[in-house]
Amino acid sequence: MPSTPTTVRSDLEIARDVSLLPIVEVARRVGLEPDDLDLYGRYKAKLPGAVRDRLNPLPDGKLVLVTAISPTPAGEGKTTTTIGLGDALARLGHRTVIALREPSLGPAFGVKGGATGGGHAQVAPMEDINLHFTGDFHAVTSANNLLAAMIDNHLHQGNVLGLDPRRITFQRTIDMNDRALRDVVLGLGGKVHGVPREAGFCITPASEVMAVLCLASDLQDLRERCGNIIVGHTFDDRPVRARELEAHGAMAVLLRDAIHPNLVQTLEGTPALVHGGPFANLAHGCNTLIATRTALKLGEIVVTEAGFGADLGAEKFLDIKCRVGGLQPSVVVLVATIRSLKMHGGVARADLAVENLDALERGASNLRRHMHVVRDVYGLPCVVALNPFPGDTLAEIAALESIVAREGGRMVPAEVHARGGAGGEALARAVLEHLDGPPSFRFVYEAEASLATKIEQIAMRVYGARGVTYGAAARRELTRLEATELATAPVCIAKTPYSFSHD
Amino acid sequence: MPSTPTTVRSDLEIARDVSLLPIVEVARRVGLEPDDLDLYGRYKAKLPGAVRDRLNPLPDGKLVLVTAISPTPAGEGKTTTTIGLGDALARLGHRTVIALREPSLGPAFGVKGGATGGGHAQVAPMEDINLHFTGDFHAVTSANNLLAAMIDNHLHQGNVLGLDPRRITFQRTIDMNDRALRDVVLGLGGKVHGVPREAGFCITPASEVMAVLCLASDLQDLRERCGNIIVGHTFDDRPVRARELEAHGAMAVLLRDAIHPNLVQTLEGTPALVHGGPFANLAHGCNTLIATRTALKLGEIVVTEAGFGADLGAEKFLDIKCRVGGLQPSVVVLVATIRSLKMHGGVARADLAVENLDALERGASNLRRHMHVVRDVYGLPCVVALNPFPGDTLAEIAALESIVAREGGRMVPAEVHARGGAGGEALARAVLEHLDGPPSFRFVYEAEASLATKIEQIAMRVYGARGVTYGAAARRELTRLEATELATAPVCIAKTPYSFSHD
Amino acid sequence: MPSTPTTVRSDLEIARDVSLLPIVEVARRVGLEPDDLDLYGRYKAKLPGAVRDRLNPLPDGKLVLVTAISPTPAGEGKTTTTIGLGDALARLGHRTVIALREPSLGPAFGVKGGATGGGHAQVAPMEDINLHFTGDFHAVTSANNLLAAMIDNHLHQGNVLGLDPRRITFQRTIDMNDRALRDVVLGLGGKVHGVPREAGFCITPASEVMAVLCLASDLQDLRERCGNIIVGHTFDDRPVRARELEAHGAMAVLLRDAIHPNLVQTLEGTPALVHGGPFANLAHGCNTLIATRTALKLGEIVVTEAGFGADLGAEKFLDIKCRVGGLQPSVVVLVATIRSLKMHGGVARADLAVENLDALERGASNLRRHMHVVRDVYGLPCVVALNPFPGDTLAEIAALESIVAREGGRMVPAEVHARGGAGGEALARAVLEHLDGPPSFRFVYEAEASLATKIEQIAMRVYGARGVTYGAAARRELTRLEATELATAPVCIAKTPYSFSHD
Amino acid sequence: MPSTPTTVRSDLEIARDVSLLPIVEVARRVGLEPDDLDLYGRYKAKLPGAVRDRLNPLPDGKLVLVTAISPTPAGEGKTTTTIGLGDALARLGHRTVIALREPSLGPAFGVKGGATGGGHAQVAPMEDINLHFTGDFHAVTSANNLLAAMIDNHLHQGNVLGLDPRRITFQRTIDMNDRALRDVVLGLGGKVHGVPREAGFCITPASEVMAVLCLASDLQDLRERCGNIIVGHTFDDRPVRARELEAHGAMAVLLRDAIHPNLVQTLEGTPALVHGGPFANLAHGCNTLIATRTALKLGEIVVTEAGFGADLGAEKFLDIKCRVGGLQPSVVVLVATIRSLKMHGGVARADLAVENLDALERGASNLRRHMHVVRDVYGLPCVVALNPFPGDTLAEIAALESIVAREGGRMVPAEVHARGGAGGEALARAVLEHLDGPPSFRFVYEAEASLATKIEQIAMRVYGARGVTYGAAARRELTRLEATELATAPVCIAKTPYSFSHD
């Protein structure tokens, strides 16, 4: 847990030179009055349920989804581009709202950073957002761990449900990078300390309560989703849900405030709803459905981002979140960097400064694949945004432009890190061209399809697999699941985000 | 974790019938402007450091300490009396501020309740205070667990300091009643999950970070106190402090907001600073020093409470907190109930409804002992407040009055649960009589005394022991400590709160 | 751990009707005097090293290896056939010695049984052999666990070698089916109880000390092999051997007696050396090299068995034990049952009583495969022994005879369970036909071949794989091993014994 | 686990110079024929049950009990004196049998040694006895761990008995100093590995099965005692015995041979029964009852020893073993050394070489106390044996003689270490003087007394306490026990052996 790296510090310096608007002023830009806000200090506010209910009849704005090529250690700048695009659209006179995930406290102390954007395209107050913010992650952690404590208390109090302590799958969570808690034995110390068993902690963004928070439509729905969580299996192999432990009511009470979206601003005063923060590799990886819906009521245009990669993060956004939430994206912005494409083309990180058109050409197959998925599988317009870095050569930029053009697409530089919204105007104009067309979005699979079909569709159409084969154990499990109410659920595939390869 | 009990629910009903003032209005009553506050919604605010710095030159108000006889399951109503006394003093025209502890989320779901007072003597908004409030407990939990994670990370990264994994005394914490976490083995799962060791979680009020937060004078001091925390010992028996892990800086960042006191109000609109919440059996058991000091700048009179029992809670308040913070209490209110005294006199809980003057007389020895400590050991005036219950008989009340009178003291009924501040006016007047006398407070021991002397003084003078004997191991440990910088520290004795008996 | 099953009980009844010879009489049959023996009661003896040294110049007898088709739950009767064949050869006037593994105490209380043969073909005294026998397993367990204790003591005493507690691969062992000990966390309970770590117990036949005992040529060699055991890796990835802990000397002292082979007898008085008992799926799966060598000095003919299946058990016997020990088998007896072949052909256990020539034909591919390996890969004559069961039909027996004949082989019934040595004479005569031919045995791979070649040769020639592919991690490990002194070691492949399929 | 220390090595040298008699010759000295023996090699034998049954009608010999003053690190030489006294009695023409404990394999690799005597007073073959001997400890370990495995298997198979995994008190055992196994968590690794729980291993001499073996009168009685072992308590607080798990039958089978006493010899050819080895601080601390009884049938005189100290070890021998076994000791030999008495008198180990009559006088209070217990409490004659060391001065020896004489006792030097039986003749003659008197032995308490009375009697009369006070929990437990069948059991007090002080 080292100190924050150099680049983040200079982000901080940039941010400190900007005088933020009182959040009540930012709210006014999208038609909200001071009394509509629950203030958390001067620069943060929550939008309570009553306000959202009042906004409900309004028509939705247009939804712009920002995603990126497969991630590399070189970084793509997806969040920065999202923020800068929002600022640019606002500069061009559109009432724009940005919708982003909240950063975890855990990685914030680590090396990642960037969850609040960078350079001149940031949301603020950055330090607050990166620390406790409005307490949402703490509430998620508390609600999650209340259920966990109730599970162990149930075991301790006689275990009427017959839960098998060795088959409890629900984990405790902590908003911290704490590897020593991943695998623990708990309940030690004798008769009064519960029942010994193997258990573990995940990080809060990976917790099940975070996942359900992000898909809930309101507090009552959240309560039900909490009740539906499967915590483990009984000795006779029956799944047990949180509802049977009567945990969901108390969980919902703990999440009472966390369900309200948080309003902050960009360094240029554009309103941003920063709310919810699930990991993309395990959960669906985008901000809450409530925040996106609220943003669509407040803004003519909403810019949001989906997690890792157009295949993984965007697939989840489009197939899960859009389906659950009835969302209709109008256009997808696909962020790429010359550096990342060169890494996909085989260049080592240390050699990125050297011009290498061959590697760029090779690496661009990753970009082409993502463009194909967005356009041909999901039926959406796709704009490629180049996030330029100081070392990119003009020849490389030109080569990329021509690669994209060969695919019938358009690459637009987005100089938002260096110049803020002004640097994003070209991208904004390219996006605006697609906002007024007829809706073209379609899902990869139908809700009624079998689980096997869903998995096959995702694997073959999105990940480009030639087919799907299961081991015997996996096939048995699948058959078992088909027989349950889960059969019509959307499918959420956990996969390391780093490749399109076939395993 | 059952639902809240009946009495708490009716407290909730009472509270819901009251229209709270906007917290900015409450603040104005003690001379604070809206811009002085960091708002957390409409009814909660933090007082930032700049405001406190500005108040610093003002003279201090008078300090009234509320404590109680040794606790029984029958309950004494210490917090309720504290709040009601504050309201009563306000009704009598005195600018009064109440200073209380924050409740833990953990017990809030359990059976205890009452941390926000009861009946017509409550602080509000009760549900917020009992849930996440302004996030202080979460911040303490995070800061505590960051240090814990850094300890285990240090072991994992090669353990340059030579920390013995079996002698790490610093615990993780959680704001939850979760018995299964008290004793765990962590670091399991192989090479990437850290180093296996036995560890445990305590509840947040019992955490070491909570203890240092409550004694800190400002953020810099808090940072130093965090750095001073001893986390364990090396293989060659050297204590290791958080400072050596470079944890204290990040801990202080996480506690940046938690250090500011929280302003709320009573149901009668009296300002209350509710801040910090350490357990009395382990730590010093009262609200933060910062909150008490701030209250003394804002109010002519400050009413505060100390934890379990006049011996244990008050001892810690007087010998530790007053010493560290330079506080000078003017009078002590000792809360008693007929029911509790009867239990001390040997009556079973089921038989409390029956009049029993003999048991009352026997149980009153506990009360007399506490009166003796307050008056003769600490040199302070002592008012006995009777918290009346419906079943108390007039004969019992008269008997108690006469018992107290025999000791040269005065018993005043405090009907604040039933009637709010109006019911506390008699008590308020009795307290006011003592506020203008010359300062009489003295410590039990001198800061320069040896550790052995300090322990002996507390044991003999406060707990009434005939002497102190140590086992050989304890004596060796004491000798070792005498040789360290801890020798001049105040002594904090952990003891179950239920008896004056001699062990 | 239920009581022994019915069939074993009737084995016991058969055994109890037989009057055993004093072991000194049995020894005389192979030229040993009473003073050559270390007696363990009246019917068991160890052959001390001095006796073996004296026998050393004598020429070796002929070696007959009994193995079987791939095992099924129906059972093949390999040990029973081995014993009965030995008795039959003795009846035909040949000085015959049988060499077998010792049974584990663990499975003896469970369901398996049969480790001392069955029916009229048993070694005796059966109960002694199945219980503590002459203490060999206890000595192996002690030596193994002494090393384990010294590892943990090394960690506790300061860990000068820098052993990573998370990468200790050497396990404790217990001669008991005790699943709860497979995965444990040990070293708990504070500073005096060592260093906490994850560890486990294996069953004694699976222990590393059992494996080295069975391959040792004498006590000095055993001491060196104990010293060579790799117990784990250091923090900087260096393997640590038992020698570095100075454990091997004490281990050898504990194995001082266990290294001497045990002499018992069959129910017909034929001498049997029962010594060593490693599992075939992990280790090489046959009795000790010392016992086989001693038997070859004592008998004109030695009948021994190798563990599970001609591919797995026999492969290890032939490629590892024969290579290490310089053994030259003359003929292989391949035991099959109609029932097992029908199970290989797809018949469920419940349907085995029904005649099914098709299934027999299908299942016989397993038999053909084993015959091929014995004859074409290892160059040895192969006799197929039918272990007949009451339900076998004449048509099935005839069909099997013809299947074997089609392969140019010969099937001989071995009715030793029902009739003892008399029932094995036909088999004995078939075996005798092959004993006087020129040596034809060859290894699958050369000692000087690379590890990769060795693995490939075994996989392709014995298991019938089309090729071998490695994951990246496996390939790296292989490269690392090639660079060590292990490069010229024989390869021991652990595989579940149930199939010839290609994974 | 270092190599054996210097003094033990020279014991080995002495032993190697002696030609042992074949054990059949030794057996003949007490009237046993070769066929009466189960041989374990040439120099060890077990006496099977049939032989013991045949001896049963014979009259008992006289019983001499050797014990010692409270132990110090300087060592007393109790076992050596026992052996030498036996040899001396044999030299004087008495048919003498020695009865001793078997050493544990564990401490044998450690520093203690001496369990087979020392110098010219040893039992042999020393290395065999110190290693696996006749397998008794292994059998005890197996039987103990079979029960443990059946307990965990019971939990795994559904736990019909409702055993609380947190209240299982029966421990696994290992014949090894392995501190890392003292506290473990077992049953980890998921559903197939049993139920996770905290457990531990004790060393075999401390195991419950060792304790019951040593008190059993025959195999049937041992089976019942095994069945009576309480393994833990159910969730509703009912004790569960091994019998309910049907473990005792299999345990008895495993102990089938271990129950037979082992016959060896001293270096002078005196028969010695070495059998059973419980620790004195936890169990009763002497050899098996069966061995002592058998010795009394075989010898005119039997010399045996009891564990640590005349108070602790002898108390258990006299109150537990003599009561259970109907034994009548005739005389007690109390071994003392000048060095130990000086240590009791406050001399540091490094200063023992210096003459110090004052310390000797002070330390002799320990000796006087033991003499008092033997003579006045138990009513037995007491001979004090001085085990002389090279550094003892004549003045010290004279002083000790006069101290003992002042008490009306007699001190006799026993130079058996240096000179064997010849050096013990003076002691032997002193002992013989007491063998023909009328029986004088009496118990400390009556079998019918209450548990509280038994404890009080032991504490006050043997340990010299002024009284016994219990904590509340202890008193409750005692009351509970009084209501059970345990009420009339003998009381076995576990106490550290080092003091007569009052706690």
Coordinates of N, CA, C and O in Angstrom, one line a residue, chain C residues 327-417:
Chain C
L327 N 16.5 -56.4 -11.4 CA 15.7 -57.6 -11.5 C 15.3 -57.9 -12.9 O 15.3 -57.1 -13.8
Q328 N 15.2 -59.2 -13.2 CA 14.9 -59.7 -14.5 C 13.7 -60.7 -14.5 O 13.8 -61.9 -14.3
P329 N 12.5 -60.2 -14.6 CA 11.3 -61.1 -14.6 C 11.3 -62.0 -15.8 O 11.8 -61.7 -16.9
S330 N 10.8 -63.3 -15.6 CA 10.8 -64.2 -16.7 C 9.5 -64.3 -17.4 O 9.4 -64.7 -18.5
V331 N 8.4 -64.1 -16.7 CA 7.1 -64.2 -17.2 C 6.1 -63.4 -16.4 O 6.3 -63.1 -15.2
V332 N 5.1 -63.0 -17.1 CA 4.0 -62.2 -16.4 C 2.7 -63.0 -16.5 O 2.3 -63.5 -17.5
V333 N 2.1 -63.1 -15.3 CA 0.8 -63.7 -15.3 C -0.2 -62.5 -15.2 O -0.1 -61.7 -14.3
L334 N -1.2 -62.5 -16.1 CA -2.2 -61.5 -16.1 C -3.5 -62.0 -15.7 O -4.1 -62.8 -16.3
V335 N -3.9 -61.5 -14.5 CA -5.2 -62.1 -13.9 C -6.4 -61.3 -14.4 O -6.4 -60.1 -14.5
A336 N -7.4 -62.1 -14.8 CA -8.6 -61.5 -15.3 C -9.8 -62.3 -14.7 O -9.7 -63.4 -14.3
T337 N -10.9 -61.6 -14.6 CA -12.2 -62.3 -14.3 C -13.2 -62.0 -15.3 O -13.2 -60.9 -15.9
I338 N -14.1 -62.9 -15.5 CA -15.2 -62.7 -16.4 C -16.0 -61.4 -16.0 O -16.4 -60.6 -16.8
R339 N -16.2 -61.3 -14.7 CA -17.0 -60.2 -14.2 C -16.4 -58.9 -14.5 O -17.0 -57.9 -14.9
S340 N -15.1 -58.8 -14.2 CA -14.4 -57.5 -14.5 C -14.4 -57.1 -16.0 O -14.6 -56.0 -16.3
L341 N -14.2 -58.1 -16.8 CA -14.2 -57.8 -18.2 C -15.6 -57.4 -18.7 O -15.8 -56.5 -19.5
K342 N -16.7 -58.0 -18.1 CA -18.0 -57.6 -18.4 C -18.2 -56.1 -17.9 O -18.9 -55.3 -18.6
M343 N -17.7 -55.8 -16.8 CA -17.8 -54.4 -16.3 C -17.1 -53.4 -17.3 O -17.6 -52.4 -17.6
H344 N -15.9 -53.8 -17.7 CA -15.2 -53.0 -18.7 C -16.0 -52.9 -20.0 O -16.0 -51.9 -20.7
G345 N -16.8 -53.9 -20.2 CA -17.7 -53.9 -21.4 C -19.0 -53.2 -21.2 O -19.9 -53.2 -22.1
G346 N -19.2 -52.6 -20.0 CA -20.3 -51.7 -19.8 C -21.4 -52.3 -18.9 O -22.5 -51.6 -18.8
V347 N -21.3 -53.4 -18.4 CA -22.3 -54.0 -17.5 C -22.3 -53.4 -16.1 O -21.2 -53.3 -15.6
A348 N -23.5 -53.1 -15.6 CA -23.5 -52.6 -14.2 C -23.3 -53.7 -13.2 O -23.5 -54.9 -13.6
R349 N -22.8 -53.3 -12.1 CA -22.5 -54.3 -11.1 C -23.6 -55.2 -10.8 O -23.5 -56.4 -10.6
A350 N -24.8 -54.6 -10.7 CA -26.0 -55.4 -10.3 C -26.4 -56.5 -11.4 O -27.0 -57.4 -11.1
D351 N -25.9 -56.3 -12.6 CA -26.3 -57.2 -13.7 C -25.2 -58.2 -14.0 O -25.3 -58.9 -15.1
L352 N -24.2 -58.3 -13.2 CA -23.1 -59.2 -13.5 C -23.4 -60.7 -13.6 O -22.8 -61.5 -14.2
A353 N -24.5 -61.0 -12.9 CA -24.9 -62.4 -12.8 C -25.4 -62.9 -14.2 O -25.5 -64.2 -14.4
V354 N -25.8 -62.1 -15.1 CA -26.4 -62.5 -16.3 C -25.3 -62.7 -17.4 O -24.4 -61.9 -17.5
E355 N -25.4 -63.8 -18.1 CA -24.4 -64.1 -19.1 C -24.5 -63.0 -20.2 O -25.6 -62.5 -20.6
N356 N -23.3 -62.5 -20.6 CA -23.3 -61.4 -21.6 C -22.1 -61.5 -22.4 O -21.0 -60.9 -22.1
L357 N -22.2 -62.2 -23.5 CA -21.0 -62.5 -24.3 C -20.5 -61.2 -25.1 O -19.3 -61.0 -25.3
D358 N -21.5 -60.4 -25.4 CA -21.1 -59.1 -26.1 C -20.3 -58.2 -25.2 O -19.3 -57.7 -25.7
A359 N -20.8 -58.1 -24.0 CA -20.0 -57.2 -23.1 C -18.6 -57.8 -22.8 O -17.7 -57.0 -22.7
L360 N -18.6 -59.1 -22.7 CA -17.3 -59.7 -22.5 C -16.3 -59.4 -23.7 O -15.2 -59.0 -23.4
E361 N -16.8 -59.5 -24.8 CA -16.0 -59.2 -26.0 C -15.6 -57.8 -26.0 O -14.4 -57.5 -26.3
R362 N -16.5 -56.9 -25.7 CA -16.1 -55.4 -25.7 C -15.1 -55.2 -24.6 O -14.1 -54.5 -24.8
G363 N -15.4 -55.7 -23.4 CA -14.5 -55.5 -22.3 C -13.1 -56.1 -22.5 O -12.1 -55.6 -21.9
A364 N -13.0 -57.1 -23.3 CA -11.8 -57.8 -23.5 C -10.7 -56.9 -24.2 O -9.5 -57.2 -24.2
S365 N -11.1 -55.8 -24.8 CA -10.2 -54.9 -25.4 C -9.2 -54.4 -24.3 O -8.0 -54.2 -24.6
N366 N -9.7 -54.3 -23.1 CA -8.8 -54.0 -22.0 C -7.7 -55.0 -21.8 O -6.5 -54.8 -21.7
L367 N -8.1 -56.3 -21.8 CA -7.2 -57.4 -21.6 C -6.2 -57.4 -22.8 O -5.0 -57.6 -22.5
R368 N -6.7 -57.2 -24.0 CA -5.8 -57.3 -25.2 C -4.7 -56.2 -25.0 O -3.6 -56.4 -25.3
R369 N -5.2 -55.0 -24.6 CA -4.2 -53.9 -24.4 C -3.1 -54.3 -23.4 O -1.9 -54.0 -23.7
H370 N -3.5 -54.9 -22.3 CA -2.5 -55.2 -21.3 C -1.6 -56.3 -21.9 O -0.3 -56.3 -21.7
M371 N -2.1 -57.3 -22.6 CA -1.3 -58.3 -23.2 C -0.3 -57.7 -24.1 O 0.9 -58.1 -24.2
H372 N -0.7 -56.8 -24.9 CA 0.2 -56.1 -25.9 C 1.3 -55.4 -25.1 O 2.5 -55.5 -25.5
V373 N 1.0 -54.7 -24.1 CA 2.1 -54.0 -23.3 C 3.1 -55.0 -22.8 O 4.3 -54.8 -22.9
V374 N 2.6 -56.0 -22.2 CA 3.5 -57.0 -21.6 C 4.4 -57.6 -22.7 O 5.7 -57.7 -22.5
R375 N 3.8 -58.0 -23.7 CA 4.6 -58.8 -24.7 C 5.4 -57.9 -25.7 O 6.6 -58.1 -25.9
D376 N 4.7 -56.9 -26.2 CA 5.4 -56.1 -27.3 C 6.2 -55.0 -26.7 O 7.2 -54.6 -27.3
V377 N 5.8 -54.4 -25.6 CA 6.6 -53.3 -25.1 C 7.7 -53.8 -24.2 O 8.9 -53.4 -24.3
Y378 N 7.4 -54.7 -23.3 CA 8.4 -55.2 -22.3 C 9.1 -56.5 -22.8 O 10.0 -56.9 -22.2
G379 N 8.5 -57.1 -23.8 CA 9.2 -58.3 -24.4 C 9.1 -59.5 -23.5 O 9.9 -60.4 -23.6
L380 N 8.0 -59.6 -22.7 CA 7.9 -60.7 -21.8 C 6.8 -61.7 -22.2 O 5.8 -61.3 -22.7
P381 N 7.0 -63.0 -21.9 CA 5.9 -63.9 -22.1 C 4.7 -63.6 -21.1 O 5.0 -63.1 -20.0
C382 N 3.5 -63.9 -21.6 CA 2.3 -63.5 -20.8 C 1.4 -64.6 -20.7 O 0.9 -65.1 -21.8
V383 N 1.0 -65.1 -19.5 CA 0.0 -66.1 -19.3 C -1.2 -65.4 -18.7 O -1.1 -64.7 -17.7
V384 N -2.4 -65.6 -19.3 CA -3.6 -65.1 -18.8 C -4.2 -66.1 -17.8 O -4.5 -67.2 -18.2
A385 N -4.4 -65.6 -16.5 CA -5.0 -66.5 -15.5 C -6.5 -66.1 -15.3 O -6.7 -64.9 -14.9
L386 N -7.4 -67.0 -15.5 CA -8.8 -66.7 -15.2 C -9.1 -67.0 -13.8 O -8.9 -68.2 -13.3
N387 N -9.5 -66.0 -13.0 CA -9.9 -66.3 -11.6 C -11.4 -66.5 -11.7 O -12.2 -65.6 -11.8
P388 N -11.8 -67.8 -11.6 CA -13.3 -68.1 -11.9 C -14.2 -67.7 -10.7 O -13.8 -67.8 -9.6
F389 N -15.4 -67.2 -11.1 CA -16.4 -66.9 -10.0 C -17.6 -67.9 -10.2 O -17.8 -68.3 -11.4
P390 N -18.3 -68.1 -9.2 CA -19.4 -69.1 -9.3 C -20.4 -68.8 -10.5 O -20.8 -69.7 -11.2
G391 N -20.6 -67.5 -10.7 CA -21.6 -67.2 -11.7 C -21.1 -67.2 -13.2 O -21.9 -67.0 -14.1
D392 N -19.8 -67.4 -13.4 CA -19.3 -67.5 -14.8 C -20.0 -68.6 -15.5 O -20.0 -69.7 -15.0
T393 N -20.4 -68.4 -16.8 CA -21.0 -69.5 -17.5 C -19.9 -70.2 -18.4 O -18.9 -69.5 -18.7
L394 N -20.2 -71.4 -18.7 CA -19.2 -72.1 -19.6 C -19.0 -71.4 -20.9 O -17.9 -71.3 -21.4
A395 N -20.1 -70.8 -21.4 CA -20.0 -70.1 -22.7 C -19.1 -68.9 -22.5 O -18.2 -68.6 -23.4
E396 N -19.2 -68.2 -21.4 CA -18.3 -67.0 -21.2 C -16.8 -67.5 -21.1 O -15.9 -66.8 -21.7
I397 N -16.6 -68.5 -20.3 CA -15.2 -69.0 -20.2 C -14.6 -69.4 -21.5 O -13.5 -69.1 -21.9
A398 N -15.5 -70.1 -22.3 CA -15.0 -70.5 -23.6 C -14.7 -69.3 -24.5 O -13.7 -69.3 -25.2
A399 N -15.6 -68.4 -24.4 CA -15.4 -67.1 -25.2 C -14.1 -66.4 -24.9 O -13.3 -66.0 -25.7
L400 N -13.8 -66.4 -23.6 CA -12.6 -65.7 -23.2 C -11.4 -66.5 -23.6 O -10.4 -65.9 -24.1
E401 N -11.5 -67.8 -23.5 CA -10.4 -68.6 -23.9 C -10.1 -68.3 -25.4 O -8.9 -68.2 -25.8
S402 N -11.1 -68.2 -26.2 CA -10.9 -68.0 -27.6 C -10.4 -66.6 -27.9 O -9.6 -66.4 -28.8
I403 N -10.9 -65.7 -27.1 CA -10.3 -64.3 -27.3 C -8.8 -64.3 -27.1 O -8.1 -63.7 -27.9
V404 N -8.4 -64.9 -26.0 CA -7.0 -64.9 -25.7 C -6.2 -65.7 -26.8 O -5.1 -65.3 -27.2
A405 N -6.8 -66.8 -27.2 CA -6.1 -67.6 -28.2 C -6.0 -66.8 -29.5 O -4.9 -66.8 -30.2
R406 N -7.0 -66.0 -29.8 CA -6.9 -65.1 -31.1 C -5.7 -64.2 -31.0 O -5.2 -63.8 -32.0
E407 N -5.3 -63.8 -29.8 CA -4.2 -62.9 -29.6 C -2.9 -63.7 -29.6 O -1.8 -63.2 -29.3
G408 N -3.0 -65.0 -29.8 CA -1.8 -65.9 -29.7 C -1.4 -66.1 -28.3 O -0.2 -66.5 -28.0
G409 N -2.3 -66.0 -27.3 CA -2.0 -66.2 -25.9 C -2.7 -67.4 -25.4 O -3.4 -68.2 -26.1
R410 N -2.6 -67.6 -24.1 CA -3.2 -68.8 -23.5 C -3.8 -68.4 -22.2 O -3.2 -67.7 -21.3
M411 N -5.1 -68.8 -22.0 CA -5.8 -68.6 -20.8 C -5.9 -69.8 -20.0 O -6.2 -70.9 -20.5
V412 N -5.5 -69.7 -18.7 CA -5.6 -70.9 -17.8 C -6.4 -70.6 -16.6 O -6.2 -69.5 -16.0
P413 N -7.4 -71.4 -16.3 CA -8.1 -71.1 -15.0 C -7.3 -71.4 -13.8 O -6.4 -72.3 -13.8
A414 N -7.5 -70.5 -12.8 CA -6.7 -70.7 -11.6 C -7.7 -70.8 -10.4 O -8.1 -69.8 -9.8
E415 N -8.0 -72.0 -10.1 CA -9.1 -72.2 -9.1 C -8.5 -72.3 -7.7 O -8.8 -73.2 -6.9
V416 N -7.7 -71.3 -7.4 CA -6.9 -71.4 -6.1 C -7.8 -70.9 -4.9 O -7.6 -71.3 -3.8
H417 N -8.8 -70.1 -5.1 CA -9.6 -69.6 -4.0 C -10.4 -70.8 -3.5 O -10.5 -71.0 -2.3

